[in-house]
Structures are given as structure tokens and as C-alpha cells.
């Protein structure tokens, strides 16, 4: 958070910060005896000198921020190098001190962490997509080199979120959105449960204040009942553990606000129907006693079928381990999590719990799976040329929901939820994926698009020489499989497109009586450059994909006018088609071209303001899709047939949009929704509703002017108490 010019800092405020630093020294001495406390003192004195005239928007000395960030890291028992970097992380960014000075005074390790944290701070993670993808890529690279850089940055972001109330609303929204979209998922992937949870709740408070306070109000009304119930359950478990001789610490919690909000939205349940709203944590001394404690719990209360998860035998990719079971007592369900002390430390601190300090240098376990997933992700994204592909891959890999499957020999293959047999094949090996002709799951033949479940034993049947199919892109789920299939298709289809392009030129040349042999390579290269192609082969491929007119290309290369009036008539045809689509002339532009037929795809009906992309169809012009259209996701991997398009000018037309809304089934809900829509000026064409189990499903067809109007509707409806979810429905 940037320092601001404020009145002079009072002596009392300085003393308060000095006292916090004394507390920091005591904390580090307790947690890491033997660490270099003198280095820590020098870092504090240096930071105090550089920030001495700066204050925060709250009026506190700016130095209070790095000291609080250092406390967060000290609570995680990180090494002095990391804590020094926390104290100094704003010096390079907010003062005129060069990085070389940090190296000279505090060593290369501290300087490297300060530099990495500063670089991440300068990234605009909510910038337009092309820059955003590159920025997040840089952030991931920084994590691979030294994950402490990101741990320091997460602590920095956490303290800034705790003091976000001093910023103006626009900055609060931007910082909270960036935190929820990027930093909280990264904390989750690194296994840092405590930081992730607080980041999510703080972001939720600023992004959806009405929903946040609605959840808080619902929890507050039942807090006394919850506290009484949890206290009773805790005492019962403690007594039973003592009776059976199992050493155990017993804790209780009520589900966090943001996590509860997501579950209510996702499962369309009311709060009382959330199984893990209340949870008990049993922390014991060994894995053996974890399973023994599970047996005791199941003797005390009946478990709910299908609610047991063994994350000890099969840890999550971020190395989280626990036994989870849901039981019922007195009509109230609650979750029980059972783990060892070490598992508990890893669940809360994640990767920070794995850092060791040896010979003055921080090192991590070379086999640390948290680092492995980042290296794999970067390896895969290096094969991607489109920022949109990278971001979609990132979202999949930052929000893992795992399925554990097995090869016939017992090797565990961890895949995202909804992964298919083809995903499994490519996870085993690229050639196994390419040559896959069939699959057996648990001994039975199933389709290639079969969705895998936990515990499935998967046998891939292959045939040498078999080739992957474009259809596979419509159902594979992992970035690795999609990337490998797309690579193969692009390589082989490009060769076919080049042949088609050459034949199209030969056909036009025959009609015009022109000999292609008389056109020099220099002329072909000149024309290729005019069309943005680096080589003549690239021009042939573009012609084969239908991006350009073979007649126009031949005319430019030969220098002869080709007698045909059909192309002169095309703009009029284009105008007619646009009028039939209800759009003003020029509502969508194809960059660099004004003579191509353009139409909005009916599957997604993009509206002005949507991010759109053009796809060259065979013989039907340019189909314009919304980038989020489900149909276009597979088409977009065919990079040769994409073409940039954009909205231009304004249109007086309205555009049809369908919305699906899931709500509580209560009186007044329909009136509240129609009022929100009417206030925006949108026209309601149809309105249908139905409900069961205290929930209602509402379908609305609207006519809107543009995306801004649609977003006002979505935001307004989402803020209505009792609305679980609202989504735009595509005609697919």
C-alpha cells in the first residue's frame, strides 16, 4: 500500500511501533533460537530511517506496515532472511534506495527476496488479458525460484487487506478482486489455509458487502446455539478420548463467511442444510491414533453415508492431510477433522511449514510437490501462445478438485474433477494419449469421454500409428491433454491447409489465364508480408483456412486486374446480412478488413461490450463469438482460423439475453427481481419460475442494449437477499 504525505508522526506512535518490534524479536527468539537477531535489528533500523517521514492513510507511521508483515511471517516460524525481507520490502519501491544498497548491507539472499517481492508488487494483475497473463506467468516463475518471495508477498497483501477500509471504494474493489482472483488461490495451492481463509473473507466483505453482512447476520443469530452445541460435543469427545487412552487436542469452528457463501451458492441450499457448517478438529500424536480416533467418533455418533474422505492415505496436491467425516448428533450434522500435529501445522501454514534453515541458507525439499506443480504448469504454458489459453489453464490449476485414479500396476494418477479417460492417457505419457483407441475402467470398456471417479483403475488401450481426434478437445479437462492434442492438430492440419491454399491459387490462375510459374518468389514474399505472413507457406496456409480471398492474393501477386464483379458486390451483401441481423452498419469490425461478411453466432448472441473473437468459417464469413461461449472454447485452439474483431460505433438495436436465477422460494422474490430489471430499462420478454425443496428456479428472457446494462442487472439481482446464483444462459 503506497505511503501518503501526512502530518508529522507523534512520539507516541513511534514508541508503539518500536514496542511491536521488541515483541517481534521475542517471537523470533522463541520460534527460531540461533537465528541472527542482529541482522533483524539492523534491518529494522534501516527501514525506520528510510520510512521516518512517511505515514499510512490511517495516520499510523508507515513503518508499522512492514513490522506487522514481519509478525505474520514470524508466526509462521519463517527464517530471519524472510523476516528481514518483510521489514525492507517497501524500501526499494517507495524510497530512492537502490537494490544494490540492500545487497551491500544485508546480503544477496535478503536482496533477492526484496527484489522478487517488489517485482510482484509492480504487477497489475487485473490489467487487460495479454498483460495479465504475462504478469501472472512472471509471478509463478518467481515462486519456482524461491517460494519465500510469494510467502512474503502474501503476508504483505494480508496486512493491506486488514487495513483496506482507509482506501476509497474504487481501490477497495480493485484490490479485493485481485486478492480473491489471484492471491487467495495461490495461498490455497501452497497449502496456506489460514492466510487463504482470511484473504477470502476480507475480499468478500468489500466485493459483496450486502451478501457478506447477510451471512454474518445469519451466523450471529445462531451463535449462542452453535457455541453451546460445540462446547457440548468438544467435552464429549475429550472425555471419550481420555477413556480410550488416545491423546488429543479438540478444537471447534463455525464455517468461514466466504466459504459458507460459496457452498450456499453452489449447492443452492439454505444455511441449515450445509453439512460442514459446524466442525470439530481432533489433533493427536500419530497416524495410528488418527484412525483410532475415527473409530471412537463413529461409535459415538452415526456417520452420514458418502461423507468420509481419507486425505491421509491420499493427500491433496498441496499436501493437506486429514480424515474427514460427517456425523449427526441431536438432529444437527457436523464435520469432524482428525489429524496429527504435523498435519495441522501443514494445513494452516502450507509451504511455509516445509522451509528449513541449514548452513545459513534456506532450502526446501527437492521433492516438494508444491514446487513440482508450478514447474509443470510453467512447462505447459510455454507451449501456449494465446493469453486466454494461459489464463484458463491457470484457473483450472489454481482451483483443483482432485480425483485419485490408478494404473493397473497401482500407480496413483491425480487428475482434476471431471477428467476423462483421455486426460488419464496424456497424464501417463504423450504418446499413450496420441495412440489411445480405447479404455477399460475397472475392467469394463467405456467411452473415451467417460468421466473418471475416485478409485477407478484405468487401463489405456493403444494402437501404433493411431492419431488424436479434434473431437477430443470438446471433452478433455486437463491443460496437458488439451495442449498436446492442439499441438498435434495444428501441426497436421497446417500441412493440409497449405495444400488447399495452393490448389485454390492454381484454380484461380487457370480461370484468369495466368501462369503461376511466371510470378517470382519475391512477388509472393511481398504479398505474404502485406497479409502479415512471415513466409509464403504461411500465406498458403491462411488461404487454405479461408482467411483471405485467393482471387485478391493472385491479383496482388501478378499485378493484373482480374475481371470479376462478384467481389465488388460483396460489400452490399455484407450490408444486407448486417441489416438482417438487426445491427447498424459497422457494429462489428474485422481489423484490417472492411469487405468480409460478419455475423453474430446464435449459440452465444454476443452483445456490445462482450469480449469477442472471430472465427473464419468455411464459406459463411466470419462468425463472431463471445470469448466465454462454450462452443468457441474448442474452436479457439485452431489458431490459424482466428481473426481479431471488435465492436465499433453504436447500435440502436437491442439484443436477446437469457438469465437463469436460483433463489430461496419465498414471497416477494419475483417482485424484487422484476423491479431490479425494470429499473435498468431492460425489456422483459418472458419470465418463468418453478420451485421445490425451499428453492426456486427462475428463467428470464430480456432485451438489453449492451453489456454494461446486463452487468447492472446481474449485480442488482445478486444483491437481493436469498438469491443463490444468477448466470447468463447460452443457447448451446
XYZ file of C-alpha atoms in Angstrom:
732
model
C 0.000 0.000 0.000
C 1.560 3.319 -1.002
C 2.673 5.691 1.752
C 0.964 9.062 1.844
C 2.084 12.533 2.903
C 0.556 13.139 6.365
C 1.217 15.336 9.412
C 4.357 14.620 11.428
C 4.437 11.317 13.280
C 3.960 11.645 17.047
C 6.463 10.285 19.525
C 3.772 8.006 20.987
C 3.174 6.465 17.548
C 6.906 5.831 17.093
C 7.124 4.174 20.510
C 4.174 1.927 19.643
C 5.976 0.672 16.532
C 9.234 0.207 18.486
C 7.327 -1.866 21.039
C 5.916 -4.089 18.270
C 9.464 -4.657 17.017
C 10.586 -5.704 20.528
C 7.693 -8.194 20.520
C 8.866 -9.394 17.092
C 12.390 -10.024 18.415
C 10.972 -12.045 21.334
C 8.790 -14.076 18.958
C 11.701 -14.910 16.626
C 13.918 -15.816 19.598
C 11.270 -18.294 20.831
C 10.440 -19.772 17.423
C 13.921 -19.905 15.891
C 16.623 -19.904 18.573
C 20.018 -19.433 16.996
C 18.869 -17.155 14.137
C 20.777 -13.914 13.537
C 18.798 -11.369 15.597
C 21.426 -8.695 14.980
C 20.622 -8.821 11.235
C 16.958 -8.326 12.141
C 17.756 -5.281 14.310
C 19.851 -3.717 11.549
C 17.041 -4.275 9.027
C 14.555 -2.581 11.374
C 16.837 0.416 11.985
C 17.450 0.770 8.233
C 13.721 0.605 7.392
C 12.896 3.048 10.214
C 15.362 5.572 8.814
C 14.046 5.315 5.249
C 10.346 5.481 6.214
C 10.714 8.003 9.065
C 8.680 10.783 7.381
C 6.061 8.550 5.772
C 2.646 7.653 7.161
C -0.189 5.384 6.096
C -3.637 6.655 5.169
C -4.724 5.587 8.662
C -2.321 8.157 10.128
C -0.022 5.469 11.561
C 3.726 5.535 10.823
C 4.353 3.730 7.543
C 6.904 1.569 9.359
C 4.010 -0.123 11.192
C 3.121 -1.928 7.937
C 6.431 -3.790 7.359
C 6.610 -4.602 11.085
C 3.128 -6.193 11.003
C 4.057 -8.123 7.833
C 7.151 -9.389 9.670
C 4.940 -10.528 12.575
C 2.774 -12.580 10.176
C 5.898 -14.364 8.890
C 7.287 -14.823 12.410
C 4.014 -16.503 13.430
C 4.670 -18.978 10.613
C 8.212 -19.508 12.037
C 9.908 -18.397 8.826
C 13.652 -17.716 8.863
C 15.250 -14.345 9.630
C 16.085 -13.847 5.939
C 12.378 -13.808 5.090
C 11.515 -11.568 8.064
C 14.263 -9.085 7.111
C 12.835 -9.023 3.580
C 9.424 -8.212 5.097
C 10.893 -5.260 7.023
C 12.657 -3.978 3.903
C 10.134 -4.917 1.188
C 8.862 -1.359 0.650
C 12.231 0.415 0.898
C 13.210 -0.126 -2.752
C 9.695 0.512 -4.040
C 8.813 3.620 -2.010
C 12.159 5.333 -1.382
C 15.186 6.123 -3.519
C 17.321 3.334 -2.048
C 18.719 1.072 -4.852
C 18.691 -2.705 -4.546
C 22.490 -2.724 -4.532
C 22.431 -0.973 -1.145
C 20.223 -3.739 0.278
C 22.708 -6.341 -1.037
C 25.644 -4.459 0.474
C 24.056 -4.119 3.940
C 22.064 -7.342 4.284
C 23.414 -9.861 1.784
C 22.308 -11.381 -1.523
C 19.573 -13.637 -0.054
C 17.657 -10.776 1.572
C 18.121 -8.617 -1.533
C 16.794 -11.353 -3.799
C 13.628 -11.700 -1.716
C 13.137 -7.922 -1.602
C 13.605 -7.708 -5.362
C 11.138 -10.531 -6.032
C 8.512 -9.041 -3.719
C 8.965 -5.611 -5.324
C 8.515 -7.075 -8.803
C 5.259 -8.767 -7.828
C 4.046 -5.520 -6.218
C 4.535 -3.723 -9.514
C 2.442 -6.208 -11.469
C -1.024 -5.100 -12.484
C -2.747 -8.447 -12.145
C -6.083 -7.053 -13.330
C -4.664 -5.488 -16.476
C -6.021 -6.403 -19.945
C -5.696 -10.107 -20.623
C -2.466 -10.141 -22.630
C -0.549 -8.266 -19.934
C -2.313 -10.097 -17.155
C -1.234 -13.480 -18.454
C 2.384 -12.374 -18.746
C 2.320 -10.847 -15.262
C 0.936 -13.957 -13.608
C 3.464 -16.012 -15.543
C 6.242 -13.866 -14.035
C 4.760 -14.319 -10.599
C 4.759 -18.098 -10.981
C 8.365 -18.021 -12.192
C 9.283 -16.071 -9.076
C 7.593 -18.755 -6.980
C 9.589 -21.523 -8.615
C 12.896 -19.761 -7.975
C 12.200 -19.055 -4.294
C 8.712 -19.574 -2.936
C 9.550 -17.348 0.076
C 9.113 -14.388 -2.290
C 5.437 -15.197 -2.609
C 5.049 -16.005 1.095
C 6.357 -12.506 1.905
C 4.022 -11.015 -0.698
C 1.033 -12.927 0.693
C 1.805 -11.585 4.184
C 2.112 -8.075 2.715
C -1.247 -8.442 0.947
C -2.888 -9.825 4.098
C -1.941 -6.801 6.207
C -3.009 -4.418 3.446
C -6.382 -6.178 3.290
C -6.745 -5.823 7.066
C -6.392 -2.035 6.660
C -8.285 -1.678 3.377
C -11.045 0.413 4.976
C -8.866 3.533 4.708
C -8.899 3.483 0.880
C -11.581 4.879 -1.417
C -14.260 2.405 -2.642
C -12.845 2.073 -6.182
C -9.419 0.995 -4.867
C -11.046 -1.293 -2.318
C -12.910 -3.088 -5.116
C -9.835 -3.395 -7.359
C -7.533 -4.689 -4.604
C -10.178 -7.061 -3.214
C -10.877 -8.501 -6.691
C -7.165 -9.047 -7.337
C -6.828 -10.693 -3.918
C -9.751 -13.069 -4.449
C -8.807 -13.971 -8.048
C -5.035 -14.335 -7.676
C -3.597 -14.213 -4.157
C -6.156 -16.351 -2.280
C -5.953 -19.194 -4.858
C -2.149 -19.060 -4.762
C -2.255 -19.299 -0.951
C -4.616 -22.264 -1.284
C -2.343 -24.015 -3.801
C 0.577 -23.505 -1.417
C -1.485 -25.073 1.377
C -1.577 -21.884 3.491
C -5.090 -22.350 4.855
C -5.060 -19.601 7.494
C -3.907 -16.876 5.105
C -6.175 -18.075 2.316
C -9.229 -18.030 4.601
C -8.636 -14.521 5.889
C -7.876 -13.166 2.401
C -11.142 -14.641 1.092
C -13.279 -13.271 3.924
C -11.759 -9.788 3.701
C -12.204 -9.727 -0.097
C -15.795 -10.945 0.236
C -16.559 -8.102 2.643
C -15.556 -5.447 0.095
C -16.720 -7.125 -3.119
C -20.175 -8.211 -1.937
C -20.865 -6.248 1.260
C -24.603 -6.973 1.306
C -24.064 -10.727 0.961
C -21.223 -10.601 3.491
C -23.280 -8.881 6.156
C -26.286 -11.079 5.344
C -24.166 -14.192 6.057
C -22.730 -12.560 9.182
C -26.224 -11.701 10.406
C -27.443 -15.275 9.869
C -24.445 -16.650 11.764
C -24.849 -14.127 14.577
C -28.484 -15.068 15.183
C -27.433 -18.669 15.873
C -24.052 -18.022 17.504
C -25.223 -18.850 21.046
C -26.871 -22.072 19.887
C -23.743 -23.037 17.917
C -21.410 -22.247 20.836
C -23.479 -24.330 23.255
C -23.647 -27.272 20.830
C -19.922 -27.211 20.002
C -18.948 -26.931 23.669
C -21.069 -29.976 24.498
C -19.582 -32.002 21.603
C -15.997 -30.982 22.480
C -16.439 -32.088 26.104
C -17.928 -35.426 24.991
C -15.015 -36.116 22.612
C -12.372 -35.145 25.197
C -13.909 -37.459 27.809
C -14.118 -40.335 25.320
C -10.518 -39.850 24.135
C -9.264 -39.894 27.740
C -11.323 -43.006 28.390
C -9.815 -44.821 25.378
C -6.262 -43.567 26.016
C -5.911 -41.510 22.832
C -4.008 -38.227 23.408
C -5.967 -35.486 21.667
C -6.435 -31.735 21.486
C -10.018 -30.837 20.485
C -10.918 -27.599 18.695
C -14.162 -26.261 17.206
C -15.071 -23.808 14.462
C -18.010 -22.380 12.555
C -17.556 -22.271 8.764
C -15.975 -19.073 7.435
C -18.284 -16.467 5.873
C -16.939 -16.685 2.305
C -16.693 -20.474 2.316
C -20.270 -20.691 3.631
C -21.471 -18.213 0.999
C -19.865 -20.257 -1.801
C -21.392 -23.505 -0.559
C -24.865 -21.929 -0.299
C -24.500 -20.584 -3.841
C -23.031 -23.756 -5.349
C -25.394 -26.247 -3.730
C -28.411 -23.890 -3.666
C -29.009 -24.697 -0.019
C -30.109 -22.627 2.925
C -27.582 -22.311 5.762
C -29.095 -25.053 7.929
C -28.632 -27.571 5.087
C -24.824 -27.134 4.886
C -23.312 -30.314 6.361
C -19.977 -28.821 7.440
C -21.340 -25.546 8.839
C -20.001 -26.705 12.216
C -16.762 -28.628 12.571
C -14.678 -30.253 15.273
C -10.940 -30.784 14.854
C -9.225 -33.619 16.723
C -5.426 -33.277 16.784
C -3.497 -36.318 18.003
C 0.078 -37.623 18.042
C 0.239 -40.302 15.331
C -1.396 -41.603 12.174
C -2.372 -44.772 14.052
C -4.272 -42.719 16.615
C -5.966 -40.704 13.833
C -7.702 -43.855 12.658
C -8.333 -44.961 16.245
C -9.979 -41.592 16.967
C -12.122 -42.007 13.828
C -13.418 -45.321 15.207
C -14.263 -43.659 18.520
C -16.166 -40.838 16.770
C -18.202 -43.311 14.716
C -19.062 -45.226 17.888
C -20.308 -42.014 19.497
C -22.456 -40.732 16.605
C -23.718 -42.263 13.332
C -21.766 -41.101 10.239
C -23.513 -39.764 7.141
C -23.030 -42.099 4.147
C -20.719 -40.804 1.418
C -19.237 -38.065 3.620
C -15.965 -39.800 4.626
C -12.706 -38.651 2.988
C -9.264 -40.041 3.719
C -6.764 -37.301 2.879
C -4.096 -39.041 4.980
C -3.783 -42.009 2.620
C -4.249 -39.725 -0.402
C -3.067 -36.170 0.386
C -4.276 -33.254 -1.702
C -1.696 -31.801 -4.148
C -0.928 -29.014 -1.657
C -0.038 -31.817 0.824
C -3.079 -31.237 3.053
C -3.764 -34.330 5.180
C -6.706 -35.128 7.465
C -9.506 -37.612 7.947
C -12.898 -36.009 7.272
C -16.196 -37.485 8.384
C -19.651 -36.013 8.918
C -21.781 -37.264 11.815
C -25.152 -36.338 13.280
C -25.983 -35.579 16.913
C -29.356 -34.426 18.157
C -30.521 -33.717 14.618
C -27.508 -31.443 13.918
C -24.860 -32.542 11.411
C -21.246 -31.520 11.920
C -17.898 -32.377 10.362
C -15.013 -33.945 12.262
C -11.443 -33.464 11.008
C -8.778 -35.714 12.511
C -5.056 -35.098 12.003
C -1.628 -35.159 13.655
C 0.174 -32.076 14.985
C 2.442 -32.016 11.932
C -0.546 -32.331 9.572
C -2.227 -29.468 11.424
C 0.822 -27.238 11.003
C 0.983 -28.020 7.275
C -2.784 -27.448 6.860
C -2.517 -23.953 8.324
C 0.912 -22.807 7.133
C 1.359 -24.913 3.988
C 4.631 -24.433 2.186
C 5.914 -22.199 4.986
C 5.908 -25.236 7.279
C 8.401 -27.012 4.991
C 11.170 -24.417 4.972
C 14.287 -25.484 6.793
C 17.395 -23.480 7.600
C 20.781 -25.060 7.042
C 24.257 -23.524 6.894
C 22.785 -20.057 6.617
C 20.715 -20.846 3.513
C 17.038 -21.657 3.242
C 16.378 -24.863 1.365
C 13.264 -26.812 0.565
C 12.646 -30.478 -0.014
C 13.596 -31.160 -3.647
C 10.556 -33.405 -3.946
C 8.134 -30.807 -2.553
C 5.011 -31.350 -4.622
C 4.018 -27.706 -4.292
C 7.044 -26.704 -6.321
C 6.536 -29.572 -8.777
C 3.044 -28.398 -9.802
C 4.336 -24.891 -10.511
C 7.187 -26.188 -12.648
C 4.768 -28.389 -14.596
C 2.359 -25.515 -15.123
C 5.079 -23.256 -16.489
C 6.349 -26.055 -18.736
C 2.862 -26.422 -20.229
C 2.139 -22.699 -20.637
C 5.386 -22.193 -22.512
C 3.728 -24.175 -25.303
C 0.766 -21.754 -25.359
C 0.810 -18.627 -27.479
C -2.595 -17.231 -26.542
C -3.006 -15.347 -23.229
C -6.606 -16.561 -22.954
C -5.411 -20.181 -23.041
C -2.869 -19.486 -20.309
C -5.410 -17.809 -18.019
C -7.975 -20.588 -18.461
C -5.264 -23.144 -17.666
C -4.197 -21.147 -14.623
C -7.756 -21.044 -13.306
C -8.046 -24.838 -13.642
C -4.739 -25.424 -11.858
C -5.329 -22.868 -9.077
C -8.707 -24.326 -8.168
C -8.027 -28.075 -8.007
C -10.720 -30.566 -7.128
C -8.910 -33.857 -7.315
C -9.830 -37.336 -8.447
C -7.438 -40.143 -7.500
C -7.154 -42.867 -10.140
C -4.826 -45.838 -10.627
C -2.970 -47.605 -13.409
C -3.359 -51.423 -13.458
C 0.037 -51.639 -11.697
C -1.140 -49.413 -8.841
C 0.460 -46.086 -9.775
C -1.664 -43.179 -8.497
C -2.643 -40.603 -11.156
C -4.162 -37.432 -9.671
C -6.499 -35.585 -12.058
C -8.927 -32.660 -11.753
C -12.568 -33.477 -11.084
C -14.488 -34.261 -14.324
C -11.293 -35.506 -16.017
C -11.808 -38.175 -18.678
C -10.029 -41.301 -19.840
C -8.162 -39.227 -22.457
C -6.883 -36.920 -19.698
C -5.612 -40.022 -17.903
C -3.861 -41.268 -21.047
C -1.996 -37.990 -21.565
C -1.086 -37.854 -17.862
C 0.644 -41.206 -18.298
C 2.559 -40.191 -21.465
C 2.007 -38.040 -24.560
C 2.355 -40.995 -26.950
C -0.074 -43.060 -24.867
C -2.561 -40.220 -25.329
C -1.961 -39.869 -29.071
C -2.294 -43.605 -29.687
C -5.276 -44.196 -27.390
C -8.000 -46.226 -29.128
C -9.999 -47.418 -26.139
C -10.116 -47.594 -22.374
C -11.089 -50.018 -19.645
C -12.229 -48.661 -16.284
C -12.391 -51.229 -13.502
C -12.176 -53.975 -16.130
C -15.045 -52.733 -18.339
C -14.813 -50.992 -21.732
C -16.095 -47.405 -21.504
C -16.209 -44.468 -23.986
C -13.145 -42.220 -24.255
C -15.191 -39.309 -22.852
C -16.043 -41.345 -19.713
C -15.625 -39.194 -16.580
C -13.336 -40.810 -14.020
C -14.166 -41.179 -10.327
C -12.080 -41.661 -7.198
C -10.576 -45.149 -7.011
C -11.027 -46.042 -10.700
C -8.435 -48.439 -12.134
C -7.823 -47.267 -15.702
C -6.234 -49.305 -18.493
C -5.492 -47.455 -21.752
C -5.662 -49.464 -24.990
C -3.312 -48.162 -27.692
C -2.576 -48.838 -31.348
C 0.630 -47.774 -33.033
C 0.017 -45.169 -35.724
C -3.316 -44.045 -34.279
C -3.848 -40.273 -34.286
C -5.721 -37.972 -31.885
C -9.076 -36.521 -32.921
C -10.202 -32.872 -32.843
C -13.376 -34.105 -31.113
C -11.280 -34.918 -28.057
C -10.887 -31.195 -27.371
C -14.591 -30.992 -26.574
C -14.306 -33.227 -23.514
C -10.722 -33.254 -22.205
C -10.300 -31.346 -18.959
C -6.580 -31.046 -18.191
C -4.292 -28.405 -19.655
C -1.685 -31.045 -20.519
C -4.062 -33.132 -22.653
C -5.535 -30.082 -24.373
C -2.102 -28.652 -25.123
C -0.737 -31.907 -26.580
C -3.827 -32.540 -28.748
C -3.832 -28.968 -30.028
C -0.118 -29.164 -30.882
C -0.628 -32.330 -32.910
C -3.706 -30.985 -34.740
C -2.080 -27.666 -35.579
C 0.967 -29.407 -36.977
C -1.009 -31.790 -39.221
C -3.873 -29.510 -40.255
C -1.475 -26.770 -41.245
C 0.073 -29.063 -43.832
C -3.398 -29.812 -45.217
C -4.277 -26.106 -45.253
C -1.116 -25.298 -47.225
C -2.098 -27.826 -49.892
C -5.641 -26.429 -50.074
C -4.284 -22.880 -50.381
C -2.015 -23.860 -53.269
C -4.903 -25.586 -55.079
C -7.134 -22.518 -54.645
C -4.456 -20.314 -56.235
C -3.993 -22.785 -59.099
C -7.760 -22.819 -59.720
C -7.989 -19.001 -59.797
C -4.916 -18.817 -62.032
C -6.478 -21.235 -64.557
C -9.687 -19.182 -64.672
C -7.732 -15.976 -65.198
C -5.256 -17.478 -67.714
C -2.239 -16.628 -65.527
C 0.847 -18.819 -65.167
C 1.894 -19.123 -61.526
C 5.429 -20.032 -62.599
C 5.884 -16.532 -64.022
C 5.268 -14.920 -60.612
C 8.604 -14.605 -58.792
C 9.270 -15.675 -55.220
C 9.995 -12.028 -54.426
C 6.464 -11.056 -55.506
C 4.931 -13.863 -53.452
C 7.016 -12.826 -50.418
C 5.915 -9.195 -50.874
C 2.240 -10.214 -50.888
C 2.760 -12.549 -47.922
C 4.217 -9.628 -45.953
C 1.264 -7.408 -46.909
C -1.063 -10.003 -45.404
C 1.012 -10.247 -42.219
C 2.622 -13.595 -43.083
C 6.302 -14.205 -42.458
C 6.672 -16.844 -45.183
C 4.974 -17.850 -48.419
C 3.948 -21.138 -46.772
C 2.117 -19.109 -44.112
C 0.186 -17.287 -46.857
C -0.785 -20.619 -48.468
C -1.996 -21.920 -45.081
C -4.083 -18.775 -44.490
C -5.678 -19.196 -47.907
C -6.451 -22.828 -47.082
C -8.128 -21.803 -43.839
C -10.244 -19.248 -45.720
C -8.748 -16.143 -44.126
C -8.134 -14.400 -47.438
C -9.563 -14.431 -50.926
C -7.407 -16.410 -53.382
C -8.537 -14.020 -56.176
C -7.338 -10.947 -54.270
C -3.996 -12.559 -53.425
C -3.440 -13.634 -57.049
C -4.271 -10.125 -58.313
C -1.723 -8.550 -55.950
C 0.994 -11.082 -56.814
C 0.508 -10.922 -60.607
C -0.118 -7.173 -60.756
C -3.114 -7.826 -63.047
C -6.731 -6.813 -62.572
C -8.895 -9.919 -62.594
C -12.248 -9.388 -64.368
C -14.877 -10.497 -61.858
C -17.653 -8.383 -60.358
C -18.683 -10.796 -57.635
C -16.319 -9.253 -55.096
C -17.486 -5.737 -55.988
C -20.957 -6.816 -54.956
C -19.832 -8.382 -51.676
C -20.000 -5.219 -49.509
C -23.664 -4.866 -50.461
C -24.250 -8.492 -49.461
C -22.468 -7.806 -46.179
C -24.682 -4.761 -45.547
C -27.788 -6.842 -46.231
C -26.693 -9.557 -43.829
C -25.942 -6.997 -41.110
C -29.376 -5.433 -41.540
C -30.946 -8.894 -41.292
C -29.071 -9.343 -38.013
C -30.575 -6.113 -36.654
C -27.230 -4.336 -36.422
C -26.070 -0.950 -37.591
C -23.507 -0.954 -40.375
C -20.068 -1.322 -38.824
C -21.283 -2.572 -35.454
C -18.536 -5.220 -35.621
C -15.249 -4.581 -37.377
C -12.727 -7.111 -38.645
C -9.411 -5.434 -38.020
C -7.756 -4.505 -41.278
C -10.692 -5.540 -43.482
C -13.988 -3.960 -44.457
C -15.200 -6.413 -47.087
C -15.720 -9.572 -45.059
C -19.150 -10.878 -44.124
C -19.546 -10.836 -40.356
C -22.348 -12.255 -38.225
C -23.064 -12.842 -34.538
C -23.204 -16.511 -33.657
C -26.591 -17.617 -32.386
C -25.085 -20.003 -29.858
C -23.941 -17.157 -27.588
C -25.539 -13.997 -29.105
C -22.699 -11.646 -28.119
C -23.788 -8.150 -27.135
C -21.865 -4.844 -27.335
C -19.291 -4.822 -24.567
C -18.691 -8.589 -24.570
C -15.141 -9.704 -25.298
C -15.493 -11.204 -28.771
C -13.393 -13.191 -31.188
C -13.875 -14.017 -34.852
C -13.653 -17.478 -36.336
C -13.244 -17.980 -40.077
C -15.954 -20.382 -41.207
C -15.794 -22.309 -44.440
C -17.825 -20.320 -46.943
C -20.040 -18.433 -44.434
C -17.844 -15.480 -43.488
C -16.672 -14.515 -40.011
C -18.630 -15.947 -37.074
C -18.343 -13.656 -34.042
C -18.490 -15.441 -30.684
C -18.264 -14.265 -27.099
C -14.905 -15.422 -25.701
C -16.803 -17.195 -22.912
C -19.071 -19.089 -25.325
C -18.874 -22.828 -24.523
C -18.853 -23.704 -28.243
C -15.943 -21.456 -29.073
C -13.584 -22.884 -26.443
C -12.672 -25.842 -28.640
C -12.616 -23.826 -31.867
C -10.164 -21.365 -30.393
C -7.384 -23.920 -30.264
C -7.323 -23.716 -34.058
C -5.218 -20.555 -34.026
C -4.954 -20.385 -37.811
C -8.662 -19.639 -38.207
C -8.984 -16.964 -35.552
C -9.323 -13.372 -36.613
C -9.427 -10.269 -34.401
C -12.795 -8.469 -34.312
C -14.059 -5.575 -32.228
C -17.190 -3.592 -31.519
C -17.306 -0.259 -33.339
C -19.761 2.609 -33.132
C -23.172 2.185 -31.576
C -26.276 0.290 -32.485
C -29.872 1.196 -31.772
C -30.799 -2.481 -31.717
C -31.484 -4.474 -28.587
C -30.055 -7.925 -28.034
C -31.712 -11.013 -26.553
C -30.229 -12.410 -23.348
C -31.410 -15.306 -21.188
C -30.757 -15.463 -17.451
C -31.167 -18.326 -15.002
C -31.667 -17.380 -11.334
C -31.654 -19.736 -8.328
C -33.247 -18.344 -5.164
C -34.962 -19.139 -1.922
C -38.628 -19.926 -2.555
C -40.279 -17.101 -0.603
C -42.988 -14.464 -1.168
C -41.851 -11.237 -2.811
C -38.842 -12.719 -4.608
C -40.327 -12.395 -8.134
C -41.367 -8.806 -7.484
C -37.886 -7.909 -6.205
C -36.229 -9.375 -9.320
C -38.591 -7.706 -11.810
C -38.132 -4.357 -10.025
C -34.334 -4.571 -10.396
C -34.631 -5.411 -14.103
C -37.199 -2.683 -14.796
C -35.069 -0.029 -13.077
C -32.275 -0.637 -15.618
C -34.643 -0.002 -18.545
C -34.377 -3.541 -19.941
C -37.417 -5.177 -21.544
C -38.613 -8.499 -20.078
C -39.794 -10.825 -22.867
C -40.590 -13.960 -20.862
C -40.485 -14.869 -17.176
C -40.874 -18.457 -15.955
C -40.421 -19.915 -12.473
C -40.801 -23.158 -10.566
C -39.603 -24.492 -7.247
C -39.135 -27.378 -4.855
C -37.320 -28.082 -1.561
C -37.459 -24.414 -0.497
C -35.649 -23.377 -3.690
C -36.913 -21.629 -6.822
C -35.536 -21.677 -10.370
C -36.379 -18.629 -12.496
C -35.729 -18.221 -16.252
C -35.890 -14.704 -17.704
C -35.544 -13.641 -21.355
C -34.565 -9.965 -21.759
C -33.737 -7.413 -24.429
C -30.687 -5.361 -23.435
C -28.654 -2.624 -25.102
C -25.142 -3.694 -24.096
C -23.023 -5.471 -21.515
C -22.993 -2.531 -19.088
C -26.753 -2.718 -18.791
C -26.545 -6.500 -18.342
C -23.916 -6.169 -15.583
C -26.143 -3.706 -13.715
C -28.922 -6.291 -13.837
C -26.641 -9.141 -12.693
C -25.213 -7.070 -9.841
C -28.607 -5.812 -8.720
C -30.225 -9.248 -8.677
C -27.219 -10.827 -6.929
C -27.595 -8.328 -4.076
C -31.190 -9.378 -3.374
C -31.200 -11.384 -0.095
C -31.997 -15.027 -0.802
C -30.566 -15.124 -4.339
C -28.178 -18.106 -4.561
C -26.917 -17.656 -8.101
C -27.566 -15.838 -11.375
C -25.995 -16.773 -14.690
C -26.277 -15.914 -18.351
C -27.543 -18.892 -20.327
C -26.181 -19.602 -23.798
C -28.219 -21.327 -26.492
C -25.984 -24.366 -26.724
